[in-house]
């Protein structure tokens, strides 16, 4: 799976990028139908590029076609959710460990700044979720490994299928911010094992919360 290519300025590429942005923003959720006419009107595009974008989304396993419903954004089952978090754990533990080796002081300061912004977004879950993505990307960038960064980008589409952000709950936000601080502190101290362990603990907590939400 691949993120939108910013160099693809064809009408189909523009439609794909806009649809991906709408899904990421939560305008479309897992389980929602994507009606060609409605999407075209919403994105101010003609139906042909939207049709092309929908085919691309299907090829990248973001949507599926169901009888009598048409295109529907996929929902992850419990097995897929656990598998996704297993991969996230491997990648993010590695990223934190490598960031502890390579991160510049300015990058660590940026992580701390982003984390404080998350703490200040208690009443704005979509904003908190967007900043949270920036925070994790900052760790990947500080790892200084282009192949690791590419692996993370390849996982982005699957993350879109997680559904609504879990950062709508104040206790959850406080937990995330506290665990982020532990990661930042370890990276800042150059503690490779500590950074990896803190990242793993953070992902394990996130998985438990997601499974709890799934069980209702």
PDB file of C-alpha atoms in Angstrom:
ATOM      1  CA  UNK A   1       0.000   0.000   0.000  1.00  0.00           C
ATOM      2  CA  UNK A   2       1.224   3.479  -0.809  1.00  0.00           C
ATOM      3  CA  UNK A   3       0.514   7.017   0.274  1.00  0.00           C
ATOM      4  CA  UNK A   4      -0.559   9.578  -2.332  1.00  0.00           C
ATOM      5  CA  UNK A   5       2.256  10.605  -4.642  1.00  0.00           C
ATOM      6  CA  UNK A   6       2.538  14.430  -4.391  1.00  0.00           C
ATOM      7  CA  UNK A   7       3.958  14.518  -7.928  1.00  0.00           C
ATOM      8  CA  UNK A   8       0.842  12.889  -9.391  1.00  0.00           C
ATOM      9  CA  UNK A   9      -1.168  15.911 -10.547  1.00  0.00           C
ATOM     10  CA  UNK A  10      -3.456  14.034 -12.938  1.00  0.00           C
ATOM     11  CA  UNK A  11      -7.170  14.390 -12.227  1.00  0.00           C
ATOM     12  CA  UNK A  12      -7.230  10.799 -10.963  1.00  0.00           C
ATOM     13  CA  UNK A  13      -4.212  11.493  -8.755  1.00  0.00           C
ATOM     14  CA  UNK A  14      -5.838  14.629  -7.365  1.00  0.00           C
ATOM     15  CA  UNK A  15      -9.065  12.724  -6.661  1.00  0.00           C
ATOM     16  CA  UNK A  16      -7.100   9.965  -4.914  1.00  0.00           C
ATOM     17  CA  UNK A  17      -5.179  12.461  -2.773  1.00  0.00           C
ATOM     18  CA  UNK A  18      -8.387  14.284  -1.814  1.00  0.00           C
ATOM     19  CA  UNK A  19     -10.143  11.053  -0.916  1.00  0.00           C
ATOM     20  CA  UNK A  20      -7.207   9.884   1.174  1.00  0.00           C
ATOM     21  CA  UNK A  21      -7.169  13.240   2.985  1.00  0.00           C
ATOM     22  CA  UNK A  22     -10.921  12.987   3.643  1.00  0.00           C
ATOM     23  CA  UNK A  23     -10.522   9.484   5.085  1.00  0.00           C
ATOM     24  CA  UNK A  24      -7.572  10.596   7.210  1.00  0.00           C
ATOM     25  CA  UNK A  25      -9.579  13.568   8.520  1.00  0.00           C
ATOM     26  CA  UNK A  26     -12.423  11.231   9.496  1.00  0.00           C
ATOM     27  CA  UNK A  27     -14.875  12.628   6.942  1.00  0.00           C
ATOM     28  CA  UNK A  28     -15.260   9.055   5.752  1.00  0.00           C
ATOM     29  CA  UNK A  29     -15.049   6.213   8.284  1.00  0.00           C
ATOM     30  CA  UNK A  30     -14.480   2.455   7.971  1.00  0.00           C
ATOM     31  CA  UNK A  31     -17.795   0.906   6.954  1.00  0.00           C
ATOM     32  CA  UNK A  32     -18.966   3.999   5.046  1.00  0.00           C
ATOM     33  CA  UNK A  33     -20.147   3.689   1.459  1.00  0.00           C
ATOM     34  CA  UNK A  34     -18.351   5.751  -1.155  1.00  0.00           C
ATOM     35  CA  UNK A  35     -20.957   6.662  -3.745  1.00  0.00           C
ATOM     36  CA  UNK A  36     -19.332   7.940  -6.912  1.00  0.00           C
ATOM     37  CA  UNK A  37     -21.755  10.834  -7.444  1.00  0.00           C
ATOM     38  CA  UNK A  38     -21.685  11.947  -3.805  1.00  0.00           C
ATOM     39  CA  UNK A  39     -17.882  11.821  -3.643  1.00  0.00           C
ATOM     40  CA  UNK A  40     -17.574  13.759  -6.907  1.00  0.00           C
ATOM     41  CA  UNK A  41     -19.906  16.484  -5.606  1.00  0.00           C
ATOM     42  CA  UNK A  42     -18.158  16.647  -2.235  1.00  0.00           C
ATOM     43  CA  UNK A  43     -14.692  16.941  -3.732  1.00  0.00           C
ATOM     44  CA  UNK A  44     -15.795  19.222  -6.602  1.00  0.00           C
ATOM     45  CA  UNK A  45     -14.525  16.774  -9.218  1.00  0.00           C
ATOM     46  CA  UNK A  46     -16.061  15.004 -12.176  1.00  0.00           C
ATOM     47  CA  UNK A  47     -17.048  11.352 -11.878  1.00  0.00           C
ATOM     48  CA  UNK A  48     -14.298   9.979 -14.155  1.00  0.00           C
ATOM     49  CA  UNK A  49     -11.325  10.828 -11.884  1.00  0.00           C
ATOM     50  CA  UNK A  50     -13.341   9.775  -8.830  1.00  0.00           C
ATOM     51  CA  UNK A  51     -13.993   6.418 -10.499  1.00  0.00           C
ATOM     52  CA  UNK A  52     -10.249   6.110 -11.136  1.00  0.00           C
ATOM     53  CA  UNK A  53      -9.490   7.002  -7.508  1.00  0.00           C
ATOM     54  CA  UNK A  54     -11.962   4.405  -6.237  1.00  0.00           C
ATOM     55  CA  UNK A  55     -10.319   1.730  -8.381  1.00  0.00           C
ATOM     56  CA  UNK A  56      -6.939   2.695  -6.914  1.00  0.00           C
ATOM     57  CA  UNK A  57      -8.310   2.584  -3.375  1.00  0.00           C
ATOM     58  CA  UNK A  58      -9.637  -0.896  -4.066  1.00  0.00           C
ATOM     59  CA  UNK A  59      -6.298  -2.028  -5.517  1.00  0.00           C
ATOM     60  CA  UNK A  60      -4.593  -0.778  -2.356  1.00  0.00           C
ATOM     61  CA  UNK A  61      -7.066  -2.666  -0.140  1.00  0.00           C
ATOM     62  CA  UNK A  62      -8.606   0.423   1.441  1.00  0.00           C
ATOM     63  CA  UNK A  63     -12.075  -0.178   0.026  1.00  0.00           C
ATOM     64  CA  UNK A  64     -13.943  -3.280  -1.041  1.00  0.00           C
ATOM     65  CA  UNK A  65     -16.977  -3.838  -3.248  1.00  0.00           C
ATOM     66  CA  UNK A  66     -19.967  -5.459  -1.578  1.00  0.00           C
ATOM     67  CA  UNK A  67     -23.113  -6.779  -3.267  1.00  0.00           C
ATOM     68  CA  UNK A  68     -25.924  -4.192  -3.332  1.00  0.00           C
ATOM     69  CA  UNK A  69     -23.729  -1.661  -1.516  1.00  0.00           C
ATOM     70  CA  UNK A  70     -20.879  -0.902  -3.892  1.00  0.00           C
ATOM     71  CA  UNK A  71     -17.620   0.613  -2.640  1.00  0.00           C
ATOM     72  CA  UNK A  72     -17.234   0.463   1.154  1.00  0.00           C
ATOM     73  CA  UNK A  73     -14.241   1.468   3.271  1.00  0.00           C
ATOM     74  CA  UNK A  74     -12.834  -1.671   4.862  1.00  0.00           C
ATOM     75  CA  UNK A  75     -13.052  -2.371   8.570  1.00  0.00           C
ATOM     76  CA  UNK A  76     -10.233  -4.223  10.277  1.00  0.00           C
ATOM     77  CA  UNK A  77     -11.199  -7.374  12.144  1.00  0.00           C
ATOM     78  CA  UNK A  78      -9.548  -8.252  15.450  1.00  0.00           C
ATOM     79  CA  UNK A  79      -6.941 -10.495  13.828  1.00  0.00           C
ATOM     80  CA  UNK A  80      -5.944  -7.795  11.338  1.00  0.00           C
ATOM     81  CA  UNK A  81      -5.850  -5.205  14.122  1.00  0.00           C
ATOM     82  CA  UNK A  82      -3.465  -7.317  16.202  1.00  0.00           C
ATOM     83  CA  UNK A  83      -1.296  -8.026  13.145  1.00  0.00           C
ATOM     84  CA  UNK A  84      -1.127  -4.310  12.321  1.00  0.00           C
ATOM     85  CA  UNK A  85      -0.060  -3.415  15.849  1.00  0.00           C
ATOM     86  CA  UNK A  86       2.531  -6.188  15.844  1.00  0.00           C
ATOM     87  CA  UNK A  87       4.108  -4.558  12.791  1.00  0.00           C
ATOM     88  CA  UNK A  88       3.775  -1.062  14.292  1.00  0.00           C
ATOM     89  CA  UNK A  89       5.487  -2.288  17.446  1.00  0.00           C
ATOM     90  CA  UNK A  90       8.453  -3.638  15.470  1.00  0.00           C
ATOM     91  CA  UNK A  91       8.816  -0.475  13.385  1.00  0.00           C
ATOM     92  CA  UNK A  92       8.265   2.057  16.156  1.00  0.00           C
ATOM     93  CA  UNK A  93      10.517   0.288  18.634  1.00  0.00           C
ATOM     94  CA  UNK A  94      13.238   0.295  15.996  1.00  0.00           C
ATOM     95  CA  UNK A  95      12.584   3.957  15.164  1.00  0.00           C
ATOM     96  CA  UNK A  96      12.827   4.993  18.830  1.00  0.00           C
ATOM     97  CA  UNK A  97      16.047   3.019  19.302  1.00  0.00           C
ATOM     98  CA  UNK A  98      17.627   4.576  16.230  1.00  0.00           C
ATOM     99  CA  UNK A  99      16.407   8.049  17.218  1.00  0.00           C
ATOM    100  CA  UNK A 100      18.182   7.577  20.554  1.00  0.00           C
ATOM    101  CA  UNK A 101      21.371   7.133  18.520  1.00  0.00           C
ATOM    102  CA  UNK A 102      20.901   9.916  15.990  1.00  0.00           C
ATOM    103  CA  UNK A 103      18.365  12.544  17.116  1.00  0.00           C
ATOM    104  CA  UNK A 104      19.582  16.145  17.226  1.00  0.00           C
ATOM    105  CA  UNK A 105      18.666  18.320  20.193  1.00  0.00           C
ATOM    106  CA  UNK A 106      16.353  20.384  17.991  1.00  0.00           C
ATOM    107  CA  UNK A 107      14.478  17.234  16.935  1.00  0.00           C
ATOM    108  CA  UNK A 108      13.998  16.203  20.560  1.00  0.00           C
ATOM    109  CA  UNK A 109      12.711  19.702  21.330  1.00  0.00           C
ATOM    110  CA  UNK A 110      10.253  19.350  18.431  1.00  0.00           C
ATOM    111  CA  UNK A 111       8.956  16.040  19.816  1.00  0.00           C
ATOM    112  CA  UNK A 112       8.427  17.699  23.194  1.00  0.00           C
ATOM    113  CA  UNK A 113       6.633  20.640  21.568  1.00  0.00           C
ATOM    114  CA  UNK A 114       4.301  18.362  19.620  1.00  0.00           C
ATOM    115  CA  UNK A 115       3.551  16.340  22.736  1.00  0.00           C
ATOM    116  CA  UNK A 116       2.597  19.494  24.639  1.00  0.00           C
ATOM    117  CA  UNK A 117       0.278  20.426  21.766  1.00  0.00           C
ATOM    118  CA  UNK A 118      -1.430  17.053  22.109  1.00  0.00           C
ATOM    119  CA  UNK A 119      -1.886  17.741  25.824  1.00  0.00           C
ATOM    120  CA  UNK A 120      -3.453  21.085  24.946  1.00  0.00           C
ATOM    121  CA  UNK A 121      -5.926  19.576  22.470  1.00  0.00           C
ATOM    122  CA  UNK A 122      -8.117  17.736  24.980  1.00  0.00           C
ATOM    123  CA  UNK A 123     -11.295  19.251  23.548  1.00  0.00           C
ATOM    124  CA  UNK A 124     -10.310  18.803  19.884  1.00  0.00           C
ATOM    125  CA  UNK A 125      -9.835  15.063  19.170  1.00  0.00           C
ATOM    126  CA  UNK A 126      -9.214  15.442  15.388  1.00  0.00           C
ATOM    127  CA  UNK A 127      -6.486  18.016  16.083  1.00  0.00           C
ATOM    128  CA  UNK A 128      -4.957  15.809  18.770  1.00  0.00           C
ATOM    129  CA  UNK A 129      -4.936  12.867  16.358  1.00  0.00           C
ATOM    130  CA  UNK A 130      -3.265  14.919  13.612  1.00  0.00           C
ATOM    131  CA  UNK A 131      -0.567  16.176  15.987  1.00  0.00           C
ATOM    132  CA  UNK A 132      -0.074  12.629  17.269  1.00  0.00           C
ATOM    133  CA  UNK A 133       0.720  11.517  13.714  1.00  0.00           C
ATOM    134  CA  UNK A 134       3.251  14.355  13.433  1.00  0.00           C
ATOM    135  CA  UNK A 135       4.836  13.238  16.705  1.00  0.00           C
ATOM    136  CA  UNK A 136       5.365   9.669  15.538  1.00  0.00           C
ATOM    137  CA  UNK A 137       6.656  10.879  12.187  1.00  0.00           C
ATOM    138  CA  UNK A 138       9.181  13.062  14.043  1.00  0.00           C
ATOM    139  CA  UNK A 139      10.584   9.936  15.693  1.00  0.00           C
ATOM    140  CA  UNK A 140      10.900   8.174  12.333  1.00  0.00           C
ATOM    141  CA  UNK A 141      12.663  11.182  10.830  1.00  0.00           C
ATOM    142  CA  UNK A 142      15.070  11.362  13.764  1.00  0.00           C
ATOM    143  CA  UNK A 143      15.972   7.689  13.207  1.00  0.00           C
ATOM    144  CA  UNK A 144      17.868   8.722  10.058  1.00  0.00           C
ATOM    145  CA  UNK A 145      16.961   5.617   8.059  1.00  0.00           C
ATOM    146  CA  UNK A 146      15.185   6.052   4.730  1.00  0.00           C
ATOM    147  CA  UNK A 147      14.177   2.397   4.517  1.00  0.00           C
ATOM    148  CA  UNK A 148      12.558   2.475   7.933  1.00  0.00           C
ATOM    149  CA  UNK A 149      10.718   5.658   6.949  1.00  0.00           C
ATOM    150  CA  UNK A 150       9.493   4.018   3.742  1.00  0.00           C
ATOM    151  CA  UNK A 151       8.239   1.003   5.703  1.00  0.00           C
ATOM    152  CA  UNK A 152       6.290   3.368   7.946  1.00  0.00           C
ATOM    153  CA  UNK A 153       4.776   5.133   4.939  1.00  0.00           C
ATOM    154  CA  UNK A 154       3.682   1.779   3.532  1.00  0.00           C
ATOM    155  CA  UNK A 155       1.743   1.167   6.760  1.00  0.00           C
ATOM    156  CA  UNK A 156      -0.128   4.466   6.631  1.00  0.00           C
ATOM    157  CA  UNK A 157      -3.063   3.187   4.598  1.00  0.00           C
ATOM    158  CA  UNK A 158      -3.765   0.399   7.060  1.00  0.00           C
ATOM    159  CA  UNK A 159      -3.741   2.922   9.904  1.00  0.00           C
ATOM    160  CA  UNK A 160      -6.556   4.787   8.131  1.00  0.00           C
ATOM    161  CA  UNK A 161      -8.738   1.722   8.664  1.00  0.00           C
ATOM    162  CA  UNK A 162      -8.534   1.940  12.454  1.00  0.00           C
ATOM    163  CA  UNK A 163     -11.597   4.184  12.549  1.00  0.00           C
ATOM    164  CA  UNK A 164     -12.269   7.152  14.870  1.00  0.00           C
ATOM    165  CA  UNK A 165      -9.411   8.431  16.981  1.00  0.00           C
ATOM    166  CA  UNK A 166      -9.124   7.149  20.548  1.00  0.00           C
ATOM    167  CA  UNK A 167      -7.973  10.612  21.634  1.00  0.00           C
ATOM    168  CA  UNK A 168     -11.527  11.738  22.354  1.00  0.00           C
ATOM    169  CA  UNK A 169     -11.151  10.681  25.997  1.00  0.00           C
ATOM    170  CA  UNK A 170      -9.203  12.906  28.402  1.00  0.00           C
ATOM    171  CA  UNK A 171      -7.774   9.986  30.377  1.00  0.00           C
ATOM    172  CA  UNK A 172      -6.562   8.405  27.164  1.00  0.00           C
ATOM    173  CA  UNK A 173      -4.898  11.649  26.037  1.00  0.00           C
ATOM    174  CA  UNK A 174      -3.165  11.983  29.407  1.00  0.00           C
ATOM    175  CA  UNK A 175      -1.851   8.424  29.132  1.00  0.00           C
ATOM    176  CA  UNK A 176      -0.566   9.038  25.605  1.00  0.00           C
ATOM    177  CA  UNK A 177       1.169  12.277  26.615  1.00  0.00           C
ATOM    178  CA  UNK A 178       2.796  10.610  29.635  1.00  0.00           C
ATOM    179  CA  UNK A 179       4.062   7.688  27.559  1.00  0.00           C
ATOM    180  CA  UNK A 180       5.324  10.047  24.858  1.00  0.00           C
ATOM    181  CA  UNK A 181       7.326  11.898  27.517  1.00  0.00           C
ATOM    182  CA  UNK A 182       8.954   8.623  28.550  1.00  0.00           C
ATOM    183  CA  UNK A 183       9.950   7.992  24.927  1.00  0.00           C
ATOM    184  CA  UNK A 184      11.278  11.550  24.540  1.00  0.00           C
ATOM    185  CA  UNK A 185      13.259  11.359  27.786  1.00  0.00           C
ATOM    186  CA  UNK A 186      14.911   8.100  26.724  1.00  0.00           C
ATOM    187  CA  UNK A 187      15.743   9.425  23.257  1.00  0.00           C
ATOM    188  CA  UNK A 188      17.137  12.626  24.781  1.00  0.00           C
ATOM    189  CA  UNK A 189      19.316  10.601  27.163  1.00  0.00           C
ATOM    190  CA  UNK A 190      20.627   8.445  24.305  1.00  0.00           C
ATOM    191  CA  UNK A 191      19.156   5.421  26.099  1.00  0.00           C
ATOM    192  CA  UNK A 192      18.673   3.010  23.181  1.00  0.00           C
ATOM    193  CA  UNK A 193      17.140   0.153  25.185  1.00  0.00           C
ATOM    194  CA  UNK A 194      14.988   2.517  27.230  1.00  0.00           C
ATOM    195  CA  UNK A 195      13.636   4.270  24.132  1.00  0.00           C
ATOM    196  CA  UNK A 196      12.742   0.961  22.516  1.00  0.00           C
ATOM    197  CA  UNK A 197      11.082  -0.324  25.678  1.00  0.00           C
ATOM    198  CA  UNK A 198       9.085   2.906  26.112  1.00  0.00           C
ATOM    199  CA  UNK A 199       7.898   2.773  22.490  1.00  0.00           C
ATOM    200  CA  UNK A 200       6.874  -0.864  22.881  1.00  0.00           C
ATOM    201  CA  UNK A 201       4.963  -0.148  26.091  1.00  0.00           C
ATOM    202  CA  UNK A 202       3.173   2.722  24.338  1.00  0.00           C
ATOM    203  CA  UNK A 203       2.074   0.512  21.437  1.00  0.00           C
ATOM    204  CA  UNK A 204       0.970  -2.286  23.759  1.00  0.00           C
ATOM    205  CA  UNK A 205      -1.210   0.191  25.664  1.00  0.00           C
ATOM    206  CA  UNK A 206      -2.643   1.495  22.381  1.00  0.00           C
ATOM    207  CA  UNK A 207      -3.471  -2.039  21.226  1.00  0.00           C
ATOM    208  CA  UNK A 208      -5.237  -2.866  24.493  1.00  0.00           C
ATOM    209  CA  UNK A 209      -7.291   0.320  24.193  1.00  0.00           C
ATOM    210  CA  UNK A 210      -8.208  -0.383  20.570  1.00  0.00           C
ATOM    211  CA  UNK A 211      -9.280  -3.933  21.412  1.00  0.00           C
ATOM    212  CA  UNK A 212     -11.394  -2.571  24.241  1.00  0.00           C
ATOM    213  CA  UNK A 213     -13.092  -0.142  21.869  1.00  0.00           C
ATOM    214  CA  UNK A 214     -13.681  -2.953  19.371  1.00  0.00           C
ATOM    215  CA  UNK A 215     -15.341  -5.105  22.047  1.00  0.00           C
ATOM    216  CA  UNK A 216     -17.541  -2.141  22.930  1.00  0.00           C
TER     217      UNK A 216
END
